[in-house]
Coordinates of C-alpha atoms in Angstrom, one line a residue:
X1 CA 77.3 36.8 139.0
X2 CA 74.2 36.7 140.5
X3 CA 70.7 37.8 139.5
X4 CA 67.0 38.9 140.3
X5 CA 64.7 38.4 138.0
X6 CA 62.5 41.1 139.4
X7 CA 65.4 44.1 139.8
X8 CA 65.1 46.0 136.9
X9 CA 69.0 46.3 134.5
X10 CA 69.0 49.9 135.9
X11 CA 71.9 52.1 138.1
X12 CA 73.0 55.6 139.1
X13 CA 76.1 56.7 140.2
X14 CA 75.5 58.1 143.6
X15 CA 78.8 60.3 145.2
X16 CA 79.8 62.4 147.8
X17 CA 81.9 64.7 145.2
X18 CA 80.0 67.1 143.3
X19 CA 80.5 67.4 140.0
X20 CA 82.8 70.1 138.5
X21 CA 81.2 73.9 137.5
X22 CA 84.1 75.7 135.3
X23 CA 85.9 75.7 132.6
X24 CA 88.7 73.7 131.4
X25 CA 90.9 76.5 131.3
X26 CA 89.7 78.2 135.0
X27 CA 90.1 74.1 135.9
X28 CA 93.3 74.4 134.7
X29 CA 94.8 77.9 136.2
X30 CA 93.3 76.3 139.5
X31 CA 96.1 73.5 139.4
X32 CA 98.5 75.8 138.5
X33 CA 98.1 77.8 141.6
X34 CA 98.1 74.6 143.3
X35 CA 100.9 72.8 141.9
X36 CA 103.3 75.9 139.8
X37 CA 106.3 74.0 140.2
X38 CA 105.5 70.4 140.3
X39 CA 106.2 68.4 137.1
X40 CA 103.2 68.6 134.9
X41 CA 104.3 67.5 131.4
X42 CA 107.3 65.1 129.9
X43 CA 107.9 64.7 126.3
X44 CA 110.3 61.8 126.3
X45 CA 110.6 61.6 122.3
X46 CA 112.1 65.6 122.3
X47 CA 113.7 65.1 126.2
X48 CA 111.8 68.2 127.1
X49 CA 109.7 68.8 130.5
X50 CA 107.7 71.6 131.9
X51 CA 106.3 72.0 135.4
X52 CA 102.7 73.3 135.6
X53 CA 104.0 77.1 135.8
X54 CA 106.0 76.6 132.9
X55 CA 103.2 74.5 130.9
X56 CA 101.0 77.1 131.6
X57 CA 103.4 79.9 130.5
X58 CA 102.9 77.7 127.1
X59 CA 99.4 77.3 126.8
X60 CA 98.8 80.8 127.2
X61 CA 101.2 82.1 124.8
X62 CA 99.6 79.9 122.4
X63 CA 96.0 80.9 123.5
X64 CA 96.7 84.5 123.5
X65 CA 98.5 83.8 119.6
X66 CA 95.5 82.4 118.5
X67 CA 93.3 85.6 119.7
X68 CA 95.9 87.6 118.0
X69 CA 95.4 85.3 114.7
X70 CA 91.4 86.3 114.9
X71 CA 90.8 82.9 116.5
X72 CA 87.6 83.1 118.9
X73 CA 84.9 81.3 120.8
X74 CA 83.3 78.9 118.3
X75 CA 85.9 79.5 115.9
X76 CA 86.9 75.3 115.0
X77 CA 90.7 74.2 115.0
X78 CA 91.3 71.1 113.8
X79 CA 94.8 69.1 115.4
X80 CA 96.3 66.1 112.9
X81 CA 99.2 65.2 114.5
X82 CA 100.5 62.2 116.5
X83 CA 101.4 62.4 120.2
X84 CA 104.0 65.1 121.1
X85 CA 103.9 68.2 124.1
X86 CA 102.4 70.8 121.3
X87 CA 99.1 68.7 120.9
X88 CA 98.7 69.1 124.7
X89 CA 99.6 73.1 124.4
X90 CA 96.5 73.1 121.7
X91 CA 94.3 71.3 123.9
X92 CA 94.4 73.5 126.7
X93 CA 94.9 76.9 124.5
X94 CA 92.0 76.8 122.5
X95 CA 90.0 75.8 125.3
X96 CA 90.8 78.8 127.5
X97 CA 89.7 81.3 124.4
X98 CA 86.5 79.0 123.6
X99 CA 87.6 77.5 120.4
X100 CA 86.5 74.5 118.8
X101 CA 89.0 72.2 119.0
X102 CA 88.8 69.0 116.2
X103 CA 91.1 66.1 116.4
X104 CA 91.9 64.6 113.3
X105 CA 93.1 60.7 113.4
X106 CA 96.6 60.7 112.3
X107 CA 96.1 57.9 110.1
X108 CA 93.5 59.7 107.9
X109 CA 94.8 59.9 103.8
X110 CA 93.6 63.5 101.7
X111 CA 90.2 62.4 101.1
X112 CA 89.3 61.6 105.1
X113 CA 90.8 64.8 105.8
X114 CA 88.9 67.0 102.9
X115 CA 85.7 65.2 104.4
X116 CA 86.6 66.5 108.0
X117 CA 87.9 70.2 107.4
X118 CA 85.1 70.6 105.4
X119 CA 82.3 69.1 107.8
X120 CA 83.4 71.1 110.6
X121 CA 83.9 74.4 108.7
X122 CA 87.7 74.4 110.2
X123 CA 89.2 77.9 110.2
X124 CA 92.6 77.1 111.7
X125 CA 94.4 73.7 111.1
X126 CA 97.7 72.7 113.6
X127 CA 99.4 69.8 111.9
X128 CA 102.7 67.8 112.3
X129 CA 104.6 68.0 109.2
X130 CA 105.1 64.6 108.7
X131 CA 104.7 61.3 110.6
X132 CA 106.2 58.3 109.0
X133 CA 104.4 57.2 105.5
X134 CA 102.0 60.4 106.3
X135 CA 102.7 63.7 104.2
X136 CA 100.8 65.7 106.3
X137 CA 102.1 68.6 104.5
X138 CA 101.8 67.9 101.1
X139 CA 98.2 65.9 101.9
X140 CA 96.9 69.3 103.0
X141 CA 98.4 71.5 100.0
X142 CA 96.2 68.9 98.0
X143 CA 93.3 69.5 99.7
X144 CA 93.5 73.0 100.5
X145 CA 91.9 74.3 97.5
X146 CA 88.5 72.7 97.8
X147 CA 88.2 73.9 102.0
X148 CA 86.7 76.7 101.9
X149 CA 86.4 77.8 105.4
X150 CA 90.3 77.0 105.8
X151 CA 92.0 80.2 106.1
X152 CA 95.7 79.5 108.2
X153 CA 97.5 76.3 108.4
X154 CA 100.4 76.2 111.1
X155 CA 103.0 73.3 110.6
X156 CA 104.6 72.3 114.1
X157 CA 107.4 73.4 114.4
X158 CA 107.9 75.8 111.5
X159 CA 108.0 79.4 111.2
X160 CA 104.3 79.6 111.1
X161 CA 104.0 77.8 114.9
X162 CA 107.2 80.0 116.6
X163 CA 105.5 83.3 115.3
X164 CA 101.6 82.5 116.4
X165 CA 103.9 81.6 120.3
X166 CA 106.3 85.0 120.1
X167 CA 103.0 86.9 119.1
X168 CA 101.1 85.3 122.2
X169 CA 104.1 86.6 124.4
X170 CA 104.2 89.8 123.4
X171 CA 100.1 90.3 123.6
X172 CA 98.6 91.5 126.8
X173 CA 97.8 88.9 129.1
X174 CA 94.7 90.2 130.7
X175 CA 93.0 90.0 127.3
X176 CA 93.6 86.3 128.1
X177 CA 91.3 86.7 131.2
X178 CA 88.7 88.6 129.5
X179 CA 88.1 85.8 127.2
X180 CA 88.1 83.1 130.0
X181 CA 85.8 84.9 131.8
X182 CA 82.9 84.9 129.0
X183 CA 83.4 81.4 128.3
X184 CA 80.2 79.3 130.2
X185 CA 81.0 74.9 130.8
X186 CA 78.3 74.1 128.5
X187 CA 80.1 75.5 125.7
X188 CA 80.9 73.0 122.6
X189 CA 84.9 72.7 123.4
X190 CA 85.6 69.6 121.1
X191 CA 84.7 68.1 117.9
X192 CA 85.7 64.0 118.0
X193 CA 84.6 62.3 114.4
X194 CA 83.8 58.8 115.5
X195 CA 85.3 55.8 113.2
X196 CA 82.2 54.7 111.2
X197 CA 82.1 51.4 109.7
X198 CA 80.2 52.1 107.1
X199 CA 79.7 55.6 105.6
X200 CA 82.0 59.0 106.6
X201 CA 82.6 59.6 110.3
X202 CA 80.2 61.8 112.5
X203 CA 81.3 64.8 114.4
X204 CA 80.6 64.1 118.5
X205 CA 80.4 67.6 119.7
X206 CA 81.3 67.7 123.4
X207 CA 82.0 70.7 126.3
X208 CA 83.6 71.4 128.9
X209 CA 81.2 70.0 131.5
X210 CA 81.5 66.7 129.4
X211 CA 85.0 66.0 129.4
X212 CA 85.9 67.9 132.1
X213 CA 83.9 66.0 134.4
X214 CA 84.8 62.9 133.0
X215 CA 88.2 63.3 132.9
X216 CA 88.2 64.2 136.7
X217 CA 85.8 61.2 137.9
X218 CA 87.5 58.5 136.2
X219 CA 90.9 60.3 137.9
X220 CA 89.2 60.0 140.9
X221 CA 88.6 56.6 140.5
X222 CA 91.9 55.6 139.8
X223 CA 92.3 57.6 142.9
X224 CA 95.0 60.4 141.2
X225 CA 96.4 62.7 143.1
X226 CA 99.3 65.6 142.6
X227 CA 102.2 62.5 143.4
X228 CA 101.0 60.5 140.0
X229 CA 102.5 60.0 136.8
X230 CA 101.1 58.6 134.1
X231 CA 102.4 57.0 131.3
X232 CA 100.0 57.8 128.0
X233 CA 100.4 55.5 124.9
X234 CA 97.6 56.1 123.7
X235 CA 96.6 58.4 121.5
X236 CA 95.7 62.3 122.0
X237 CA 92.9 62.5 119.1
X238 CA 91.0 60.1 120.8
X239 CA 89.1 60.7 124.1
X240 CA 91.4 57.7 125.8
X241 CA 94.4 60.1 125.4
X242 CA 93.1 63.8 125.6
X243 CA 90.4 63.1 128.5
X244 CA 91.1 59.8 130.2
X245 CA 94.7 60.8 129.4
X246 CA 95.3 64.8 130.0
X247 CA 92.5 66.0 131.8
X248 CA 92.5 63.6 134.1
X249 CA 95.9 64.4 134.8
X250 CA 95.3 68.2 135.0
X251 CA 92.1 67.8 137.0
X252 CA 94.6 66.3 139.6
X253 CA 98.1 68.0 139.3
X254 CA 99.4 64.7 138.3
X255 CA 101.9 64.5 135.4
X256 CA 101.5 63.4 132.0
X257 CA 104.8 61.5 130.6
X258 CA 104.5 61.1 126.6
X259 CA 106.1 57.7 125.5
X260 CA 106.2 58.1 122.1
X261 CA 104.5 59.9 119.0
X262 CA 102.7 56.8 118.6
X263 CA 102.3 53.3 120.4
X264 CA 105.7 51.4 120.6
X265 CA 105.6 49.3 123.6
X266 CA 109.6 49.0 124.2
X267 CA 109.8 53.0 124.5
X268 CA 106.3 52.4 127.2
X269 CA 108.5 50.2 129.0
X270 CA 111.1 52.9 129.0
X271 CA 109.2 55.5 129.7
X272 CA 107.4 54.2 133.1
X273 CA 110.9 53.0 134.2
X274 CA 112.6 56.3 133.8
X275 CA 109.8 58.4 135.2
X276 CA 108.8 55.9 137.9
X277 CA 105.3 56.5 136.2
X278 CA 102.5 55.1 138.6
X279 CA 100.0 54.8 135.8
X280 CA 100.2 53.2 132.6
X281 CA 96.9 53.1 130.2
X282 CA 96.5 51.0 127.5
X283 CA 93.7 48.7 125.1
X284 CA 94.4 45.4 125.8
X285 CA 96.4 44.8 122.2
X286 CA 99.0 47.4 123.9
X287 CA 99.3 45.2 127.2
X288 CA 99.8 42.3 124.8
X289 CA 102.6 43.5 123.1
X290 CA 104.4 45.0 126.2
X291 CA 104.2 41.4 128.2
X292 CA 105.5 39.8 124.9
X293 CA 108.5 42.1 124.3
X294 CA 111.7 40.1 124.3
X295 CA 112.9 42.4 126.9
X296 CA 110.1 43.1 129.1
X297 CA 111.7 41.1 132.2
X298 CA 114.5 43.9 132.2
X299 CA 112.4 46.6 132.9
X300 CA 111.7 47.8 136.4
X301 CA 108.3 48.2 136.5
X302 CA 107.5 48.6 140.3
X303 CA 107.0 52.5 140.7
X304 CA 103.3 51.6 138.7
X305 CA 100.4 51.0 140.5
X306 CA 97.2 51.2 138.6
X307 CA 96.0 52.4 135.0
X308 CA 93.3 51.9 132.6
X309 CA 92.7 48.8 129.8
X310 CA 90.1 50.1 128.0
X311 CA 89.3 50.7 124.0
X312 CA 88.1 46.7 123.3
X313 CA 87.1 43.9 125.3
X314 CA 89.4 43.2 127.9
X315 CA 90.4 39.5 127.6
X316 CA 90.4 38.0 131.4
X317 CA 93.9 36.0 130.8
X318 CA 95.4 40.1 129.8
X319 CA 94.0 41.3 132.7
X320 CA 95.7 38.7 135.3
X321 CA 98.9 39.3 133.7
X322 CA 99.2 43.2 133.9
X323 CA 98.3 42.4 137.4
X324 CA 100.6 39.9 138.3
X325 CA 104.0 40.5 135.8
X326 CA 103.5 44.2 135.5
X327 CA 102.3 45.1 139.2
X328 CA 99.3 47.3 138.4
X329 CA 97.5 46.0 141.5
X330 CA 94.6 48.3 141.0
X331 CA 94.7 48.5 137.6
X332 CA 90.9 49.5 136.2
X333 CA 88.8 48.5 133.3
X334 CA 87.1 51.5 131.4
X335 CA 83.8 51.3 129.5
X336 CA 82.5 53.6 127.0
X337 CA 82.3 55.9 124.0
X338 CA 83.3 58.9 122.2
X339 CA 79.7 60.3 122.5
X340 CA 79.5 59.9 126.3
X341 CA 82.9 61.8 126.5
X342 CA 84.2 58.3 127.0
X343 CA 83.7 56.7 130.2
X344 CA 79.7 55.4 131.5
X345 CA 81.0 52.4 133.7
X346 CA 84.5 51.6 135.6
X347 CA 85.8 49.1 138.0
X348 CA 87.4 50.5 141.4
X349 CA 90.5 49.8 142.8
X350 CA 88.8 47.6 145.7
X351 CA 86.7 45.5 143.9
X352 CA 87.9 41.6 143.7
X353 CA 90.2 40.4 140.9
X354 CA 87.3 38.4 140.2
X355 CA 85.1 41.8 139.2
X356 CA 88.3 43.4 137.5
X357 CA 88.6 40.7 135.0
X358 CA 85.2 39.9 134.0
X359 CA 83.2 42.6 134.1
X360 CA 83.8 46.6 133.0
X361 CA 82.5 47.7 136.3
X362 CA 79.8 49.7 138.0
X363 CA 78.1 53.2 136.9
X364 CA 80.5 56.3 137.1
X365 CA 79.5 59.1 139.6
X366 CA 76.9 61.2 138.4
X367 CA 76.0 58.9 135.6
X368 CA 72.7 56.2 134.9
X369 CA 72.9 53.2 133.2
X370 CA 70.1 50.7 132.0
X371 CA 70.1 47.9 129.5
X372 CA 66.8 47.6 127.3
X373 CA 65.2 45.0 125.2
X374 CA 66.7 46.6 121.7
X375 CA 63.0 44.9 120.1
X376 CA 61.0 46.9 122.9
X377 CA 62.9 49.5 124.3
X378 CA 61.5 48.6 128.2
X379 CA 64.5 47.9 131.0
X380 CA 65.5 44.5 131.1
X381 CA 65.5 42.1 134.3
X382 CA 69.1 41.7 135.7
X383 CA 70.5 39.0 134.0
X384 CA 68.8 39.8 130.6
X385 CA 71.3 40.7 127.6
X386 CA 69.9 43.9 125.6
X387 CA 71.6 47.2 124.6
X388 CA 73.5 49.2 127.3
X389 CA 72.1 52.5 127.6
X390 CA 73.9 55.6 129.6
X391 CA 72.2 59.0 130.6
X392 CA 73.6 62.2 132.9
X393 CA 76.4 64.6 132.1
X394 CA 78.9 62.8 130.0
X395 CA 76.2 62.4 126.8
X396 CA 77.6 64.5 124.0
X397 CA 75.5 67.4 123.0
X398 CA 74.8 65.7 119.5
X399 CA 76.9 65.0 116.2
X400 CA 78.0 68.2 114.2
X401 CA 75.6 69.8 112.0
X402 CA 74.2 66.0 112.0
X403 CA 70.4 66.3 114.0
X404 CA 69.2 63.8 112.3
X405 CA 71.7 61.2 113.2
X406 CA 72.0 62.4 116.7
X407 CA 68.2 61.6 117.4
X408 CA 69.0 57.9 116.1
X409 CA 71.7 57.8 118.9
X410 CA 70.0 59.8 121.2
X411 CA 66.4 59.3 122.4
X412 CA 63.8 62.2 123.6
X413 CA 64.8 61.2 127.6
X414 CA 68.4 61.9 126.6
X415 CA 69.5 58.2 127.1
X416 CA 72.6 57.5 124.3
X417 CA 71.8 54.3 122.7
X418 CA 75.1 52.2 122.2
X419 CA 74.8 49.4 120.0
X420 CA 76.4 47.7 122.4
X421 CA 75.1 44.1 123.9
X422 CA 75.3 43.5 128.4
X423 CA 74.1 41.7 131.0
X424 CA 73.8 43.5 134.6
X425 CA 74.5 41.7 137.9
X426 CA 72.8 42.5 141.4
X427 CA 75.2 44.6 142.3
X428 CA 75.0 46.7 139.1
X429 CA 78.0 45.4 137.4
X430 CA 78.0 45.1 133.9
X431 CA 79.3 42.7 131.3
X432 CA 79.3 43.6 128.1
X433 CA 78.3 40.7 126.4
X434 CA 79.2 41.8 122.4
X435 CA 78.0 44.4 120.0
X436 CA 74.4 44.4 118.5
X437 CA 75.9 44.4 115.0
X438 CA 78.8 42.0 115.7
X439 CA 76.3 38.7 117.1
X440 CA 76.4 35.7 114.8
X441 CA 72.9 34.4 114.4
X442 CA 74.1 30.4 113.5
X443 CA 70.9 27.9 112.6
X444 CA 68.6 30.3 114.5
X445 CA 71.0 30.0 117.6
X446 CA 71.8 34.2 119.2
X447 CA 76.0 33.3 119.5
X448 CA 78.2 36.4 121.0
X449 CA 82.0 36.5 119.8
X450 CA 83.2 37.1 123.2
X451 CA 81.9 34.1 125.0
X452 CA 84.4 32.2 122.2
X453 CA 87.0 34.5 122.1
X454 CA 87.7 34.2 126.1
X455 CA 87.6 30.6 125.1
X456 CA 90.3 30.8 123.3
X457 CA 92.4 32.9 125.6
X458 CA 92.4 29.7 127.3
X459 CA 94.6 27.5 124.9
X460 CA 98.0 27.3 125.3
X461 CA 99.7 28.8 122.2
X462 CA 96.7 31.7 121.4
X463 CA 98.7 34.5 121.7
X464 CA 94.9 36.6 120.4
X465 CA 91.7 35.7 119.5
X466 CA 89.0 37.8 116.9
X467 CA 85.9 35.4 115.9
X468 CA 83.4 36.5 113.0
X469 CA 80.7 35.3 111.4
X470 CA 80.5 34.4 108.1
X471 CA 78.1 33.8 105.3
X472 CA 76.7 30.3 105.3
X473 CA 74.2 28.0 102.5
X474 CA 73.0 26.2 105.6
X475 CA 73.0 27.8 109.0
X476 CA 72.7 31.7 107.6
X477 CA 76.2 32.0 109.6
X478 CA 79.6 30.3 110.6
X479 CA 81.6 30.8 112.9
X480 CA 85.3 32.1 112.1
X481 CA 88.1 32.0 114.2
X482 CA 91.3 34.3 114.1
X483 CA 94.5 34.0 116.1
X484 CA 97.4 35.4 116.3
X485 CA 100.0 32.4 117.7
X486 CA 102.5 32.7 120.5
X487 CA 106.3 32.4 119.0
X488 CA 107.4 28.9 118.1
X489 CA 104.0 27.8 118.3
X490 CA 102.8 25.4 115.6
X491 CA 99.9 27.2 113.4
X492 CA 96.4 26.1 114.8
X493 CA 94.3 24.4 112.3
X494 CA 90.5 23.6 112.1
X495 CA 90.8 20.1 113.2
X496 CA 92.9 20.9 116.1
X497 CA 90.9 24.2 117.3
X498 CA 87.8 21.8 117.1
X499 CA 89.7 19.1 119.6
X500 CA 90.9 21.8 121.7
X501 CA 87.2 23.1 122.4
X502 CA 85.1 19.9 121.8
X503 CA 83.2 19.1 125.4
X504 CA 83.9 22.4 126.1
X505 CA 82.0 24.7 124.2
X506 CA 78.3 24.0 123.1
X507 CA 79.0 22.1 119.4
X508 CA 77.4 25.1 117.7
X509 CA 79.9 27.4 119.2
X510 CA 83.1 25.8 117.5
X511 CA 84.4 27.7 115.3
X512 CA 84.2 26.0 111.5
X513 CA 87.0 27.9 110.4
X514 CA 90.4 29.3 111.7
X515 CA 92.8 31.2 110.1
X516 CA 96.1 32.3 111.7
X517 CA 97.6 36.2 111.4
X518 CA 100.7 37.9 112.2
X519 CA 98.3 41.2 113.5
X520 CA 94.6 42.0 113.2
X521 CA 93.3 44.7 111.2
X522 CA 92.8 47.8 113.3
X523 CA 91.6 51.4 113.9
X524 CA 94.6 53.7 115.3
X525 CA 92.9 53.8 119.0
X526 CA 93.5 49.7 118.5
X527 CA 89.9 48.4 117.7
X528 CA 89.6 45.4 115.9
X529 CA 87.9 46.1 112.5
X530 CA 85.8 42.9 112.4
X531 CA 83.7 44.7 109.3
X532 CA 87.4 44.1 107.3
X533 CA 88.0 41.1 108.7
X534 CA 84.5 39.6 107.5
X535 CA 85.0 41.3 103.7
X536 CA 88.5 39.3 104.1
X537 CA 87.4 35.9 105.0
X538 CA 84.4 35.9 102.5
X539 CA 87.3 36.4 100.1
X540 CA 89.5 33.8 101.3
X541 CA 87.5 31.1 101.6
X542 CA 85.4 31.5 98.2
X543 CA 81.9 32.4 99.7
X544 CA 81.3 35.5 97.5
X545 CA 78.0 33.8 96.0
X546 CA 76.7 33.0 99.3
X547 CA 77.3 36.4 100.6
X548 CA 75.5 38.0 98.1
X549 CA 72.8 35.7 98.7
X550 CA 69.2 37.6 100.0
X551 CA 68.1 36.6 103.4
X552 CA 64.8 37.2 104.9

């Protein structure tokens, strides 16, 4: 990467495609008219398909249902279900009749769940029955009582979900229109509660124009078109599935082929076989675990093309693989965050393998990036680390009900702040460098967990690396490595990880301590939760005293 002192760490997205003016439901008819009979929707799991005409034929039933229910603009829905074809009927339905839609993490227990309904005010709650260990049902009987706002629950598939359909049928489909038509793109459209570390989750509140647009751009960057299929393993509630995932789909006439309710990676496999998907997305724990399936080399993977690794930091040794083994030759790296409805920076399709697998890309259309001095706020010099900062149509309208938080995230130029650590080249490619939370400060040395854990990529039998910092009587901090080992590999130790990167690594950037996992702890989207991880290792290796010690 190279560098200029004088350039300022600062980008816009400059493009020759306007950004997008409706609705996600007008967006939506659009393709429709476009593409009626052209496969728009496959839900392998249930062997059921629709074509846009008959996908549409859905979504309005249950949109016009809804209306019928006393469901309006504003009105908040929340979704708590894993993947399946009726989470995507949802999305789209409550859209076109301006309701709030709010995705519930499938993973939530009764007391996440009281905390959501309740912060949002939810009228209307869609929800799978059950999903393995999850009794979504009985959960929500629990909870009911003390939700005030909570007036009809609708299990999928039950009686409740056929009838709110059949009424939809029988209603009057101009009302439908009438609806649409008083609906405006800078309506709120979607609540997302982001996973906090500490504390309950906040509400991002996005519209149309947000994820619309996004959705579209980053299609357009994986350069999308009516022909392609893509394969979605990730999940709906999140942004990765329902705007990376759907809309960009929709925004395109390209087809969305569910793999499974949640991430399996042998039914992924599967799946872009027996649809010839083109596109397969994916966080980079995904990607591990479909190279090192027993039965990967069986799969004919050759109908895919590109697709997105995004979620975590994309480790460079990943990245070369899901080129080569799995043929996603223009496979793209995605960068952002729920509050910037996700995506602020993406590699394209014709940048070098070089830029693909060490950087997260360039701007997105329509969007600025700068990275500040998080002590001083000003711009940094390219080259400098600070804290990534992205501005332009994507930025969430704030957190729910939340103005207080939403002016720590969002500053009075309407830049979102996001606590994330980068470095920006000459070109305006970005690295992201580590979170502002997650740096280990060791003996007064600044040490970022990435550096190390691409290190680590490197040794033979690492199958995954996670490194932490711990509490330490002499240095403030030490470093902590885990790995999860390739099969038949012989359990790393200390001493060995230590040969491995001695001459290699500066000495202060060895890790003092290993320890070696079957699977990291993770959020459902597949982020590594390093704030469990640390609470772990101060238990396992005895520094409890330490850790409660004061520092200045």
């Amino acid at each position: 990467m190279s560098y200029s002192p004088a350039v300022p760490s600062y980008s816009s997205g400059i493009s020759d495609v306007p950004l997008l003016g409706d609705t996600i439901g007008d967006n939506f008819d659009r393709t429709v008219q476009s593409f009626g009979d052209r496969d728009a929707l496959v839900d392998r799991p249930k062997g059921q398909r629709w074509t846009y005409r008959e996908l549409a034929a859905e979504v309005d039933a249950l949109a016009l249902g809804l209306l019928e229910k006393g469901i309006g603009k504003g009105d908040r829905v929340g979704i708590w279900a894993p993947n399946c074809a009726e989470w995507t009927f949802t999305q789209y339905a409550t859209a076109k009749i301006g309701a709030i839609l709010v995705n519930i993490n499938p993973a939530y227990r009764s007391h996440e769940l009281e905390y959501v309904l309740n912060q949002a005010g939810i009228r209307m709650l869609v929800a799978a029955e059950k999903f393995k260990t999850s009794d979504y049902a009985g959960m929500i009987a629990e909870v009911r009582p003390r939700c005030e706002a909570l007036t009809d629950v609708v299990l999928l598939g039950g009686a409740d979900w056929t009838a709110l359909l059949e009424a939809g049928r029988r209603a009057d489909r101009a009302r439908l229109a009438d609806v649409q038509a008083t609906l405006s793109a800078d309506d709120p459209i979607n609540i997302q509660y982001t996973s906090g570390t500490t504390g309950f989750p906040k509400g991002a509140t996005l519209s149309h124009h947000n994820i619309l647009n996004n959705g579209f751009f980053v299609g357009e960057l994986c350069g999308y078109t009516e022909a392609d299929r893509i394969c979605i393993p990730v999940p709906f509630y999140h942004c990765f599935g329902m705007v990376m995932g759907n809309l960009a789909a929709t925004s395109h006439g390209a087809c969305m082929v569910i793999p499974a309710p949640s991430f399996e990676p042998k039914a992924t496999l599967e799946a872009v076989q027996a649809e010839r998907c083109t596109s397969l997305y994916g966080v980079p724990t995904m990607f591990i675990a479909e190279l090192s399936d027993p039965s990967f080399e069986s799969f004919d993977l050759s109908s895919l093309r590109t697709g997105i690794m995004a979620g975590s930091p994309c480790p460079v040794e990943v990245m070369k693989q899901v080129i080569e083994r799995m043929g996603m030759a223009e496979v793209s790296i995605c960068y952002g965050m729920t509050e910037t409805s996700p995506v602020s920076t993406q590699t394209r399709a014709d940048d070098s393998i070089e830029r693909r697998v060490s950087t997260v890309g360039r701007v997105g259309p329509h969007l600025e990036v700068k990275i500040v001095d998080p002590e001083t706020g000003l711009t940094a010099p390219r080259g400098e680390p600070g804290e990534l900062c992205t501005r332009g149509y994507s930025v969430m309208l704030g957190y729910w009900e939340q103005p207080d938080k939403t002016a720590e995230a969002i500053d009075a130029a309407r830049w979102m702040h996001t606590g994330d650590l980068a470095v920006m080249d000459d070109e305006g490619y970005v690295n992201i460098t580590g979170r502002i939370k997650d740096m280990v400060i060791r003996g007064g040395e600044n040490i970022y967990p990435r550096e190390i854990e691409e290190f680590l990529y490197t040794h033979p039998d690492i199958l995954d690396a996670q490194v932490i910092g711990v509490p330490d009587s002499k240095y403030g901090e030490e470093l902590m490595a885990w790995v999860r080992m390739r099969e038949g590999a012989e359990a790393l130790t200390a001493e060995s990880l230590r040969e491995f990167c001695s001459g290699k690594l500066a000495h202060y950037k060895i890790p003092r301590y290993v320890h070696v996992v079957e699977e990291f702890p993770m959020t459902v989207t597949g982020k590594v939760r390093k704030v469990e991880m640390r609470a772990k290792s101060v238990e396992l290796l005895g520094l409890e005293d330490i850790a409660r010690l004061k520092h200045a």
